[in-house]
PDB file of C-alpha atoms in Angstrom:
ATOM      1  CA  MET A  29      -7.942 -15.359   1.019  1.00  0.00           C
ATOM      2  CA  PRO A  30      -9.789 -17.573   3.517  1.00  0.00           C
ATOM      3  CA  THR A  31      -8.438 -21.103   3.684  1.00  0.00           C
ATOM      4  CA  ALA A  32     -10.444 -24.300   3.987  1.00  0.00           C
ATOM      5  CA  ASN A  33      -8.810 -25.320   7.272  1.00  0.00           C
ATOM      6  CA  PRO A  34      -8.987 -22.477   9.849  1.00  0.00           C
ATOM      7  CA  SER A  35      -6.491 -24.221  12.163  1.00  0.00           C
ATOM      8  CA  ALA A  36      -3.856 -24.053   9.382  1.00  0.00           C
ATOM      9  CA  ARG A  37      -3.928 -20.256   9.452  1.00  0.00           C
ATOM     10  CA  PRO A  38      -1.349 -18.448  11.587  1.00  0.00           C
ATOM     11  CA  GLY A  39      -2.580 -16.333  14.481  1.00  0.00           C
ATOM     12  CA  VAL A  40      -1.587 -12.789  15.330  1.00  0.00           C
ATOM     13  CA  THR A  41      -1.700 -10.989  18.650  1.00  0.00           C
ATOM     14  CA  VAL A  42      -2.755  -7.356  18.572  1.00  0.00           C
ATOM     15  CA  ARG A  43      -2.485  -4.996  21.534  1.00  0.00           C
ATOM     16  CA  LEU A  44      -4.998  -2.140  21.590  1.00  0.00           C
ATOM     17  CA  ASP A  45      -5.775   0.632  23.987  1.00  0.00           C
ATOM     18  CA  PRO A  46      -9.003  -0.036  25.933  1.00  0.00           C
ATOM     19  CA  GLU A  47     -11.017   2.625  24.069  1.00  0.00           C
ATOM     20  CA  ALA A  48     -10.133   1.180  20.667  1.00  0.00           C
ATOM     21  CA  HIS A  49     -10.932  -2.339  21.889  1.00  0.00           C
ATOM     22  CA  GLU A  50     -14.308  -1.208  23.234  1.00  0.00           C
ATOM     23  CA  ARG A  51     -15.126   0.468  19.945  1.00  0.00           C
ATOM     24  CA  LEU A  52     -14.093  -2.632  17.993  1.00  0.00           C
ATOM     25  CA  GLN A  53     -16.328  -4.767  20.211  1.00  0.00           C
ATOM     26  CA  GLN A  54     -19.288  -2.461  19.576  1.00  0.00           C
ATOM     27  CA  ILE A  55     -18.746  -2.453  15.803  1.00  0.00           C
ATOM     28  CA  ALA A  56     -18.240  -6.228  15.668  1.00  0.00           C
ATOM     29  CA  LYS A  57     -21.368  -6.796  17.781  1.00  0.00           C
ATOM     30  CA  ALA A  58     -23.424  -4.544  15.493  1.00  0.00           C
ATOM     31  CA  GLU A  59     -22.238  -6.621  12.522  1.00  0.00           C
ATOM     32  CA  HIS A  60     -22.878  -9.903  14.385  1.00  0.00           C
ATOM     33  CA  ARG A  61     -19.195 -10.816  14.281  1.00  0.00           C
ATOM     34  CA  SER A  62     -16.426 -11.484  16.727  1.00  0.00           C
ATOM     35  CA  VAL A  63     -13.678  -8.877  17.069  1.00  0.00           C
ATOM     36  CA  ALA A  64     -11.291 -11.351  15.418  1.00  0.00           C
ATOM     37  CA  ALA A  65     -13.650 -11.856  12.452  1.00  0.00           C
ATOM     38  CA  PHE A  66     -14.113  -8.101  12.109  1.00  0.00           C
ATOM     39  CA  LEU A  67     -10.351  -7.506  12.122  1.00  0.00           C
ATOM     40  CA  GLU A  68      -9.820 -10.298   9.612  1.00  0.00           C
ATOM     41  CA  ARG A  69     -12.301  -8.687   7.197  1.00  0.00           C
ATOM     42  CA  LEU A  70     -10.740  -5.278   7.772  1.00  0.00           C
ATOM     43  CA  ILE A  71      -7.268  -6.618   6.959  1.00  0.00           C
ATOM     44  CA  GLU A  72      -8.486  -8.515   3.897  1.00  0.00           C
ATOM     45  CA  ARG A  73     -10.237  -5.359   2.621  1.00  0.00           C
ATOM     46  CA  GLU A  74      -7.051  -3.329   3.085  1.00  0.00           C
ATOM     47  CA  LEU A  75      -4.956  -5.955   1.280  1.00  0.00           C
ATOM     48  CA  ARG A  76      -7.403  -6.037  -1.650  1.00  0.00           C
ATOM     49  CA  ALA A  77      -7.318  -2.224  -1.839  1.00  0.00           C
ATOM     50  CA  ARG A  78      -3.521  -2.268  -1.915  1.00  0.00           C
ATOM     51  CA  ASP A  79      -3.500  -4.968  -4.608  1.00  0.00           C
ATOM     52  CA  GLU A  80      -5.866  -2.865  -6.688  1.00  0.00           C
ATOM     53  CA  ALA A  81      -3.727   0.251  -6.203  1.00  0.00           C
ATOM     54  CA  GLU A  82      -0.589  -1.622  -7.313  1.00  0.00           C
ATOM     55  CA  ARG A  83      -2.090  -3.041 -10.496  1.00  0.00           C
ATOM     56  CA  VAL A  84      -0.208  -2.357 -13.680  1.00  0.00           C
ATOM     57  CA  ILE A  85      -1.921  -0.036 -16.122  1.00  0.00           C
ATOM     58  CA  ARG A  86      -2.098  -1.676 -19.519  1.00  0.00           C
ATOM     59  CA  VAL A  87      -2.624   0.377 -22.648  1.00  0.00           C
ATOM     60  CA  HIS A  88      -4.095  -1.374 -25.655  1.00  0.00           C
ATOM     61  CA  VAL A  89      -3.131   0.046 -29.019  1.00  0.00           C
ATOM     62  CA  ALA A  90      -4.931  -0.445 -32.301  1.00  0.00           C
ATOM     63  CA  PRO A  91      -2.963  -2.917 -34.469  1.00  0.00           C
ATOM     64  CA  GLU A  92      -2.320  -0.310 -37.165  1.00  0.00           C
ATOM     65  CA  LEU A  93      -0.700   1.975 -34.572  1.00  0.00           C
ATOM     66  CA  GLN A  94       1.461  -0.736 -32.995  1.00  0.00           C
ATOM     67  CA  GLY A  95       5.074   0.406 -32.805  1.00  0.00           C
ATOM     68  CA  GLN A  96       4.236   3.964 -33.831  1.00  0.00           C
ATOM     69  CA  PRO A  97       5.783   6.639 -31.623  1.00  0.00           C
ATOM     70  CA  PHE A  98       3.469   8.653 -29.433  1.00  0.00           C
ATOM     71  CA  GLY A  99       3.079  12.245 -30.454  1.00  0.00           C
ATOM     72  CA  GLU A 100       3.501  15.189 -28.154  1.00  0.00           C
ATOM     73  CA  PRO A 101       0.523  15.901 -25.876  1.00  0.00           C
ATOM     74  CA  ASP A 102      -1.685  18.708 -27.116  1.00  0.00           C
ATOM     75  CA  ARG A 103      -1.174  21.988 -25.357  1.00  0.00           C
ATOM     76  CA  ARG A 104      -4.244  23.244 -23.529  1.00  0.00           C
ATOM     77  CA  PRO A 105      -5.393  26.799 -24.237  1.00  0.00           C
ATOM     78  CA  GLY A 106      -3.727  29.175 -21.780  1.00  0.00           C
ATOM     79  CA  GLU A 107      -1.535  26.420 -20.276  1.00  0.00           C
ATOM     80  CA  SER A 108       1.734  27.678 -18.809  1.00  0.00           C
ATOM     81  CA  ASP A 109       5.094  26.261 -19.896  1.00  0.00           C
ATOM     82  CA  ARG A 110       5.593  24.829 -16.414  1.00  0.00           C
ATOM     83  CA  SER A 111       2.178  23.136 -16.345  1.00  0.00           C
ATOM     84  CA  TYR A 112       2.677  21.699 -19.844  1.00  0.00           C
ATOM     85  CA  ALA A 113       6.146  20.364 -18.948  1.00  0.00           C
ATOM     86  CA  ARG A 114       4.793  18.728 -15.769  1.00  0.00           C
ATOM     87  CA  ARG A 115       1.864  17.123 -17.636  1.00  0.00           C
ATOM     88  CA  LYS A 116       4.165  15.945 -20.442  1.00  0.00           C
ATOM     89  CA  LYS A 117       6.531  14.373 -17.887  1.00  0.00           C
ATOM     90  CA  THR A 118       3.626  12.612 -16.150  1.00  0.00           C
ATOM     91  CA  ILE A 119       2.313  11.213 -19.434  1.00  0.00           C
ATOM     92  CA  ALA A 120       5.792   9.998 -20.343  1.00  0.00           C
ATOM     93  CA  ALA A 121       6.123   8.231 -16.980  1.00  0.00           C
ATOM     94  CA  LEU A 122       2.699   6.596 -17.290  1.00  0.00           C
ATOM     95  CA  PHE A 123       3.372   5.269 -20.769  1.00  0.00           C
ATOM     96  CA  GLY A 124       6.989   4.289 -20.178  1.00  0.00           C
ATOM     97  CA  ARG A 125       8.565   6.711 -22.612  1.00  0.00           C
TER      98      ARG A 125
END
């Protein structure tokens, strides 16, 4: 995310209550950073976490099973009809059925 030319990056103004600002200053100082550098890392970490959470799940299928329909999920011993239906629906949504 960091760019080669720091002056080419847009700035953002953030208003904080004094207690939050004081805490940020203490944390940044302990990490030998400025408050701005600490906030930048915090934002970048959050954006990476969101990117990871939004990744598409890819399922790889053995070539000999390509195009074969999925079977029904196995029923767990003692599983209620409601629980089985909910799990079946979730599996269908995950695998795009």
